C-alpha cells in the first residue's frame, strides 16, 4: 500500500520541521544524522554563532538519548549476533527566528527526580552562573553513577539555549517513563556565514 505523503508533508510544513527521526540510535547512524544537520545549518542563512549553538544542542540531546535511553531494541550486529540498541525520537525545526530541538526517550522512573532536579536548577541560572557551574562540575565529583559526563551535557544545553529547558515525563509502567526535552535557540541576525 502506498502511503499518502501529502498528509506528512502538510504536517512537516505546518510545524516547520527540518528533521524528524524515530527509532534505534546507532552510533554510526547518529554520526550520519549529525553530519546532515551540520550541512543543513551550513546552508542556512544564519550566523555562525547561532548555527554552532543549534548544532551543539542537537549533538548533546542525541548523545543523551544514545547513552541513557532505558528502552532498548534487539537489532542484528556482527557475527550473526544481536545487540541492545537505544530507542529514541528527535525533531529539529524552526518557528520564525527560533530553532527548536525536541527529543523523547524512555528513562528509569528512579532517575526522574535527579533529571528534574538538574534541569530545574539549570533553569534558575543566568549565562554567567552557568559558565561558573560548568567549571565547578568539571572539577567536582559525579553524584550519579549512571552518568558518564557528570551532567555536563545538560549544562552545555542550558548554556546554548535562549529559553529555559522545557520537559515532561509520561509514565509508561512501574519501571519506565517517557522523557521529553524541548530546547529553543533564537537566531541572531542573518549573515549567511558557514558553520565552522
PDB file of N, CA and C in Angstrom, residues 125-195:
ATOM      1  N   UNK A 125      19.640  29.519  36.591  1.00  0.00           N
ATOM      2  CA  UNK A 125      20.936  30.181  36.444  1.00  0.00           C
ATOM      3  C   UNK A 125      20.989  31.055  35.196  1.00  0.00           C
ATOM      4  N   UNK A 126      21.670  32.194  35.287  1.00  0.00           N
ATOM      5  CA  UNK A 126      21.907  33.006  34.101  1.00  0.00           C
ATOM      6  C   UNK A 126      23.165  32.498  33.398  1.00  0.00           C
ATOM      7  N   UNK A 127      23.523  33.114  32.280  1.00  0.00           N
ATOM      8  CA  UNK A 127      24.639  32.611  31.466  1.00  0.00           C
ATOM      9  C   UNK A 127      25.966  32.638  32.233  1.00  0.00           C
ATOM     10  N   UNK A 128      26.197  33.674  33.007  1.00  0.00           N
ATOM     11  CA  UNK A 128      27.429  33.768  33.791  1.00  0.00           C
ATOM     12  C   UNK A 128      27.474  32.671  34.849  1.00  0.00           C
ATOM     13  N   UNK A 129      26.346  32.453  35.514  1.00  0.00           N
ATOM     14  CA  UNK A 129      26.278  31.411  36.540  1.00  0.00           C
ATOM     15  C   UNK A 129      26.432  30.016  35.924  1.00  0.00           C
ATOM     16  N   UNK A 130      25.908  29.827  34.709  1.00  0.00           N
ATOM     17  CA  UNK A 130      26.063  28.535  34.026  1.00  0.00           C
ATOM     18  C   UNK A 130      27.521  28.269  33.683  1.00  0.00           C
ATOM     19  N   UNK A 131      28.253  29.297  33.246  1.00  0.00           N
ATOM     20  CA  UNK A 131      29.682  29.131  32.968  1.00  0.00           C
ATOM     21  C   UNK A 131      30.442  28.718  34.226  1.00  0.00           C
ATOM     22  N   UNK A 132      30.120  29.370  35.334  1.00  0.00           N
ATOM     23  CA  UNK A 132      30.780  29.055  36.594  1.00  0.00           C
ATOM     24  C   UNK A 132      30.428  27.642  37.062  1.00  0.00           C
ATOM     25  N   UNK A 133      29.148  27.290  36.938  1.00  0.00           N
ATOM     26  CA  UNK A 133      28.701  25.950  37.342  1.00  0.00           C
ATOM     27  C   UNK A 133      29.382  24.877  36.498  1.00  0.00           C
ATOM     28  N   UNK A 134      29.560  25.157  35.213  1.00  0.00           N
ATOM     29  CA  UNK A 134      30.244  24.238  34.307  1.00  0.00           C
ATOM     30  C   UNK A 134      31.666  23.992  34.784  1.00  0.00           C
ATOM     31  N   UNK A 135      32.357  25.056  35.169  1.00  0.00           N
ATOM     32  CA  UNK A 135      33.733  24.924  35.673  1.00  0.00           C
ATOM     33  C   UNK A 135      33.774  24.090  36.954  1.00  0.00           C
ATOM     34  N   UNK A 136      32.814  24.341  37.827  1.00  0.00           N
ATOM     35  CA  UNK A 136      32.759  23.595  39.084  1.00  0.00           C
ATOM     36  C   UNK A 136      32.511  22.108  38.838  1.00  0.00           C
ATOM     37  N   UNK A 137      31.614  21.809  37.897  1.00  0.00           N
ATOM     38  CA  UNK A 137      31.297  20.411  37.594  1.00  0.00           C
ATOM     39  C   UNK A 137      32.476  19.692  36.953  1.00  0.00           C
ATOM     40  N   UNK A 138      33.277  20.408  36.192  1.00  0.00           N
ATOM     41  CA  UNK A 138      34.474  19.802  35.600  1.00  0.00           C
ATOM     42  C   UNK A 138      35.453  19.355  36.681  1.00  0.00           C
ATOM     43  N   UNK A 139      35.476  20.100  37.787  1.00  0.00           N
ATOM     44  CA  UNK A 139      36.404  19.786  38.882  1.00  0.00           C
ATOM     45  C   UNK A 139      35.811  18.830  39.899  1.00  0.00           C
ATOM     46  N   UNK A 140      34.467  18.808  40.003  1.00  0.00           N
ATOM     47  CA  UNK A 140      33.803  18.085  41.083  1.00  0.00           C
ATOM     48  C   UNK A 140      33.605  16.613  40.804  1.00  0.00           C
ATOM     49  N   UNK A 141      33.069  15.935  41.825  1.00  0.00           N
ATOM     50  CA  UNK A 141      32.754  14.507  41.712  1.00  0.00           C
ATOM     51  C   UNK A 141      31.373  14.335  41.111  1.00  0.00           C
ATOM     52  N   UNK A 142      31.156  13.197  40.494  1.00  0.00           N
ATOM     53  CA  UNK A 142      29.886  12.870  39.858  1.00  0.00           C
ATOM     54  C   UNK A 142      28.962  12.215  40.879  1.00  0.00           C
ATOM     55  N   UNK A 143      27.769  12.775  41.093  1.00  0.00           N
ATOM     56  CA  UNK A 143      26.835  12.219  42.074  1.00  0.00           C
ATOM     57  C   UNK A 143      25.887  11.192  41.471  1.00  0.00           C
ATOM     58  N   UNK A 144      26.038  10.899  40.186  1.00  0.00           N
ATOM     59  CA  UNK A 144      25.155   9.942  39.523  1.00  0.00           C
ATOM     60  C   UNK A 144      25.981   8.814  38.919  1.00  0.00           C
ATOM     61  N   UNK A 145      25.912   7.605  39.486  1.00  0.00           N
ATOM     62  CA  UNK A 145      26.712   6.503  38.956  1.00  0.00           C
ATOM     63  C   UNK A 145      26.348   6.125  37.522  1.00  0.00           C
ATOM     64  N   UNK A 146      25.132   6.499  37.043  1.00  0.00           N
ATOM     65  CA  UNK A 146      24.748   6.179  35.668  1.00  0.00           C
ATOM     66  C   UNK A 146      25.276   7.197  34.670  1.00  0.00           C
ATOM     67  N   UNK A 147      25.662   8.383  35.167  1.00  0.00           N
ATOM     68  CA  UNK A 147      26.078   9.458  34.275  1.00  0.00           C
ATOM     69  C   UNK A 147      27.536   9.320  33.905  1.00  0.00           C
ATOM     70  N   UNK A 148      27.834   9.420  32.600  1.00  0.00           N
ATOM     71  CA  UNK A 148      29.205   9.330  32.130  1.00  0.00           C
ATOM     72  C   UNK A 148      29.808  10.715  31.950  1.00  0.00           C
ATOM     73  N   UNK A 149      29.039  11.768  32.210  1.00  0.00           N
ATOM     74  CA  UNK A 149      29.556  13.109  31.990  1.00  0.00           C
ATOM     75  C   UNK A 149      29.209  14.103  33.074  1.00  0.00           C
ATOM     76  N   UNK A 150      28.830  13.596  34.253  1.00  0.00           N
ATOM     77  CA  UNK A 150      28.550  14.443  35.416  1.00  0.00           C
ATOM     78  C   UNK A 150      27.532  15.535  35.122  1.00  0.00           C
ATOM     79  N   UNK A 151      26.607  15.302  34.177  1.00  0.00           N
ATOM     80  CA  UNK A 151      25.600  16.299  33.857  1.00  0.00           C
ATOM     81  C   UNK A 151      26.107  17.418  32.980  1.00  0.00           C
ATOM     82  N   UNK A 152      27.322  17.268  32.433  1.00  0.00           N
ATOM     83  CA  UNK A 152      27.911  18.327  31.617  1.00  0.00           C
ATOM     84  C   UNK A 152      27.110  18.573  30.344  1.00  0.00           C
ATOM     85  N   UNK A 153      26.511  17.528  29.787  1.00  0.00           N
ATOM     86  CA  UNK A 153      25.706  17.690  28.572  1.00  0.00           C
ATOM     87  C   UNK A 153      24.518  18.607  28.810  1.00  0.00           C
ATOM     88  N   UNK A 154      23.835  18.413  29.943  1.00  0.00           N
ATOM     89  CA  UNK A 154      22.696  19.277  30.267  1.00  0.00           C
ATOM     90  C   UNK A 154      23.143  20.717  30.495  1.00  0.00           C
ATOM     91  N   UNK A 155      24.306  20.884  31.119  1.00  0.00           N
ATOM     92  CA  UNK A 155      24.816  22.240  31.338  1.00  0.00           C
ATOM     93  C   UNK A 155      25.113  22.908  30.000  1.00  0.00           C
ATOM     94  N   UNK A 156      25.718  22.165  29.081  1.00  0.00           N
ATOM     95  CA  UNK A 156      26.020  22.720  27.757  1.00  0.00           C
ATOM     96  C   UNK A 156      24.735  23.112  27.038  1.00  0.00           C
ATOM     97  N   UNK A 157      23.699  22.287  27.146  1.00  0.00           N
ATOM     98  CA  UNK A 157      22.410  22.609  26.536  1.00  0.00           C
ATOM     99  C   UNK A 157      21.849  23.900  27.131  1.00  0.00           C
ATOM    100  N   UNK A 158      21.892  24.016  28.452  1.00  0.00           N
ATOM    101  CA  UNK A 158      21.375  25.213  29.116  1.00  0.00           C
ATOM    102  C   UNK A 158      22.166  26.456  28.725  1.00  0.00           C
ATOM    103  N   UNK A 159      23.466  26.306  28.558  1.00  0.00           N
ATOM    104  CA  UNK A 159      24.313  27.447  28.172  1.00  0.00           C
ATOM    105  C   UNK A 159      23.980  27.940  26.769  1.00  0.00           C
ATOM    106  N   UNK A 160      23.642  27.031  25.877  1.00  0.00           N
ATOM    107  CA  UNK A 160      23.353  27.388  24.485  1.00  0.00           C
ATOM    108  C   UNK A 160      21.911  27.821  24.271  1.00  0.00           C
ATOM    109  N   UNK A 161      21.005  27.339  25.103  1.00  0.00           N
ATOM    110  CA  UNK A 161      19.576  27.642  24.936  1.00  0.00           C
ATOM    111  C   UNK A 161      19.309  29.113  25.198  1.00  0.00           C
ATOM    112  N   UNK A 162      18.288  29.637  24.524  1.00  0.00           N
ATOM    113  CA  UNK A 162      17.911  31.036  24.735  1.00  0.00           C
ATOM    114  C   UNK A 162      16.586  31.155  25.498  1.00  0.00           C
ATOM    115  N   UNK A 163      16.104  30.029  26.008  1.00  0.00           N
ATOM    116  CA  UNK A 163      14.913  29.986  26.854  1.00  0.00           C
ATOM    117  C   UNK A 163      15.108  28.832  27.830  1.00  0.00           C
ATOM    118  N   UNK A 164      14.380  28.824  28.937  1.00  0.00           N
ATOM    119  CA  UNK A 164      14.503  27.694  29.872  1.00  0.00           C
ATOM    120  C   UNK A 164      14.230  26.366  29.174  1.00  0.00           C
ATOM    121  N   UNK A 165      14.929  25.326  29.601  1.00  0.00           N
ATOM    122  CA  UNK A 165      14.701  23.984  29.062  1.00  0.00           C
ATOM    123  C   UNK A 165      13.313  23.520  29.507  1.00  0.00           C
ATOM    124  N   UNK A 166      12.491  23.119  28.544  1.00  0.00           N
ATOM    125  CA  UNK A 166      11.159  22.578  28.860  1.00  0.00           C
ATOM    126  C   UNK A 166      11.234  21.059  28.833  1.00  0.00           C
ATOM    127  N   UNK A 167      10.446  20.413  29.685  1.00  0.00           N
ATOM    128  CA  UNK A 167      10.482  18.954  29.730  1.00  0.00           C
ATOM    129  C   UNK A 167       9.195  18.420  30.335  1.00  0.00           C
ATOM    130  N   UNK A 168       8.949  17.121  30.115  1.00  0.00           N
ATOM    131  CA  UNK A 168       7.887  16.440  30.840  1.00  0.00           C
ATOM    132  C   UNK A 168       8.179  14.951  30.885  1.00  0.00           C
ATOM    133  N   UNK A 169       7.475  14.272  31.770  1.00  0.00           N
ATOM    134  CA  UNK A 169       7.592  12.825  31.936  1.00  0.00           C
ATOM    135  C   UNK A 169       6.210  12.211  31.805  1.00  0.00           C
ATOM    136  N   UNK A 170       6.137  11.140  31.039  1.00  0.00           N
ATOM    137  CA  UNK A 170       4.870  10.419  30.845  1.00  0.00           C
ATOM    138  C   UNK A 170       5.087   8.974  31.266  1.00  0.00           C
ATOM    139  N   UNK A 171       4.414   8.568  32.305  1.00  0.00           N
ATOM    140  CA  UNK A 171       4.641   7.237  32.878  1.00  0.00           C
ATOM    141  C   UNK A 171       4.242   6.136  31.896  1.00  0.00           C
ATOM    142  N   UNK A 172       5.154   5.193  31.697  1.00  0.00           N
ATOM    143  CA  UNK A 172       4.886   4.040  30.840  1.00  0.00           C
ATOM    144  C   UNK A 172       4.447   2.838  31.662  1.00  0.00           C
ATOM    145  N   UNK A 173       5.191   2.552  32.711  1.00  0.00           N
ATOM    146  CA  UNK A 173       4.917   1.404  33.580  1.00  0.00           C
ATOM    147  C   UNK A 173       5.621   1.621  34.922  1.00  0.00           C
ATOM    148  N   UNK A 174       5.717   0.584  35.725  1.00  0.00           N
ATOM    149  CA  UNK A 174       6.302   0.719  37.059  1.00  0.00           C
ATOM    150  C   UNK A 174       7.801   1.015  37.026  1.00  0.00           C
ATOM    151  N   UNK A 175       8.436   0.769  35.888  1.00  0.00           N
ATOM    152  CA  UNK A 175       9.890   0.948  35.852  1.00  0.00           C
ATOM    153  C   UNK A 175      10.363   2.067  34.919  1.00  0.00           C
ATOM    154  N   UNK A 176       9.527   2.470  33.955  1.00  0.00           N
ATOM    155  CA  UNK A 176       9.987   3.449  32.973  1.00  0.00           C
ATOM    156  C   UNK A 176       8.946   4.539  32.705  1.00  0.00           C
ATOM    157  N   UNK A 177       9.466   5.701  32.274  1.00  0.00           N
ATOM    158  CA  UNK A 177       8.627   6.808  31.810  1.00  0.00           C
ATOM    159  C   UNK A 177       9.249   7.389  30.552  1.00  0.00           C
ATOM    160  N   UNK A 178       8.418   8.036  29.732  1.00  0.00           N
ATOM    161  CA  UNK A 178       8.927   8.745  28.565  1.00  0.00           C
ATOM    162  C   UNK A 178       9.350  10.146  28.981  1.00  0.00           C
ATOM    163  N   UNK A 179      10.584  10.499  28.667  1.00  0.00           N
ATOM    164  CA  UNK A 179      11.152  11.797  28.999  1.00  0.00           C
ATOM    165  C   UNK A 179      11.248  12.618  27.720  1.00  0.00           C
ATOM    166  N   UNK A 180      10.570  13.767  27.688  1.00  0.00           N
ATOM    167  CA  UNK A 180      10.625  14.676  26.548  1.00  0.00           C
ATOM    168  C   UNK A 180      11.354  15.946  26.969  1.00  0.00           C
ATOM    169  N   UNK A 181      12.319  16.366  26.152  1.00  0.00           N
ATOM    170  CA  UNK A 181      13.040  17.609  26.413  1.00  0.00           C
ATOM    171  C   UNK A 181      12.942  18.500  25.181  1.00  0.00           C
ATOM    172  N   UNK A 182      12.626  19.779  25.424  1.00  0.00           N
ATOM    173  CA  UNK A 182      12.426  20.749  24.351  1.00  0.00           C
ATOM    174  C   UNK A 182      13.331  21.948  24.615  1.00  0.00           C
ATOM    175  N   UNK A 183      14.145  22.308  23.609  1.00  0.00           N
ATOM    176  CA  UNK A 183      15.115  23.391  23.758  1.00  0.00           C
ATOM    177  C   UNK A 183      14.974  24.361  22.590  1.00  0.00           C
ATOM    178  N   UNK A 184      14.994  25.659  22.900  1.00  0.00           N
ATOM    179  CA  UNK A 184      14.910  26.698  21.867  1.00  0.00           C
ATOM    180  C   UNK A 184      16.214  27.478  21.782  1.00  0.00           C
ATOM    181  N   UNK A 185      16.585  27.833  20.551  1.00  0.00           N
ATOM    182  CA  UNK A 185      17.714  28.721  20.292  1.00  0.00           C
ATOM    183  C   UNK A 185      17.249  29.794  19.321  1.00  0.00           C
ATOM    184  N   UNK A 186      17.262  31.045  19.764  1.00  0.00           N
ATOM    185  CA  UNK A 186      16.859  32.163  18.911  1.00  0.00           C
ATOM    186  C   UNK A 186      18.007  32.531  17.984  1.00  0.00           C
ATOM    187  N   UNK A 187      17.704  32.650  16.690  1.00  0.00           N
ATOM    188  CA  UNK A 187      18.722  33.026  15.715  1.00  0.00           C
ATOM    189  C   UNK A 187      19.160  34.469  15.911  1.00  0.00           C
ATOM    190  N   UNK A 188      20.445  34.695  15.675  1.00  0.00           N
ATOM    191  CA  UNK A 188      20.959  36.059  15.624  1.00  0.00           C
ATOM    192  C   UNK A 188      20.645  36.619  14.225  1.00  0.00           C
ATOM    193  N   UNK A 189      21.081  37.836  13.953  1.00  0.00           N
ATOM    194  CA  UNK A 189      20.853  38.433  12.650  1.00  0.00           C
ATOM    195  C   UNK A 189      21.465  37.563  11.553  1.00  0.00           C
ATOM    196  N   UNK A 190      20.754  37.387  10.452  1.00  0.00           N
ATOM    197  CA  UNK A 190      21.207  36.507   9.375  1.00  0.00           C
ATOM    198  C   UNK A 190      22.347  37.133   8.584  1.00  0.00           C
ATOM    199  N   UNK A 191      23.382  36.285   8.343  1.00  0.00           N
ATOM    200  CA  UNK A 191      24.534  36.760   7.570  1.00  0.00           C
ATOM    201  C   UNK A 191      24.979  35.779   6.500  1.00  0.00           C
ATOM    202  N   UNK A 192      24.536  34.535   6.617  1.00  0.00           N
ATOM    203  CA  UNK A 192      24.942  33.543   5.630  1.00  0.00           C
ATOM    204  C   UNK A 192      26.331  32.998   5.854  1.00  0.00           C
ATOM    205  N   UNK A 193      26.913  33.194   7.054  1.00  0.00           N
ATOM    206  CA  UNK A 193      28.244  32.668   7.337  1.00  0.00           C
ATOM    207  C   UNK A 193      28.194  31.155   7.490  1.00  0.00           C
ATOM    208  N   UNK A 194      29.206  30.435   7.029  1.00  0.00           N
ATOM    209  CA  UNK A 194      29.202  28.967   7.146  1.00  0.00           C
ATOM    210  C   UNK A 194      29.497  28.510   8.571  1.00  0.00           C
ATOM    211  N   UNK A 195      29.027  27.313   8.915  1.00  0.00           N
ATOM    212  CA  UNK A 195      29.315  26.702  10.192  1.00  0.00           C
ATOM    213  C   UNK A 195      30.726  26.149  10.159  1.00  0.00           C
TER     214      UNK A 195
END
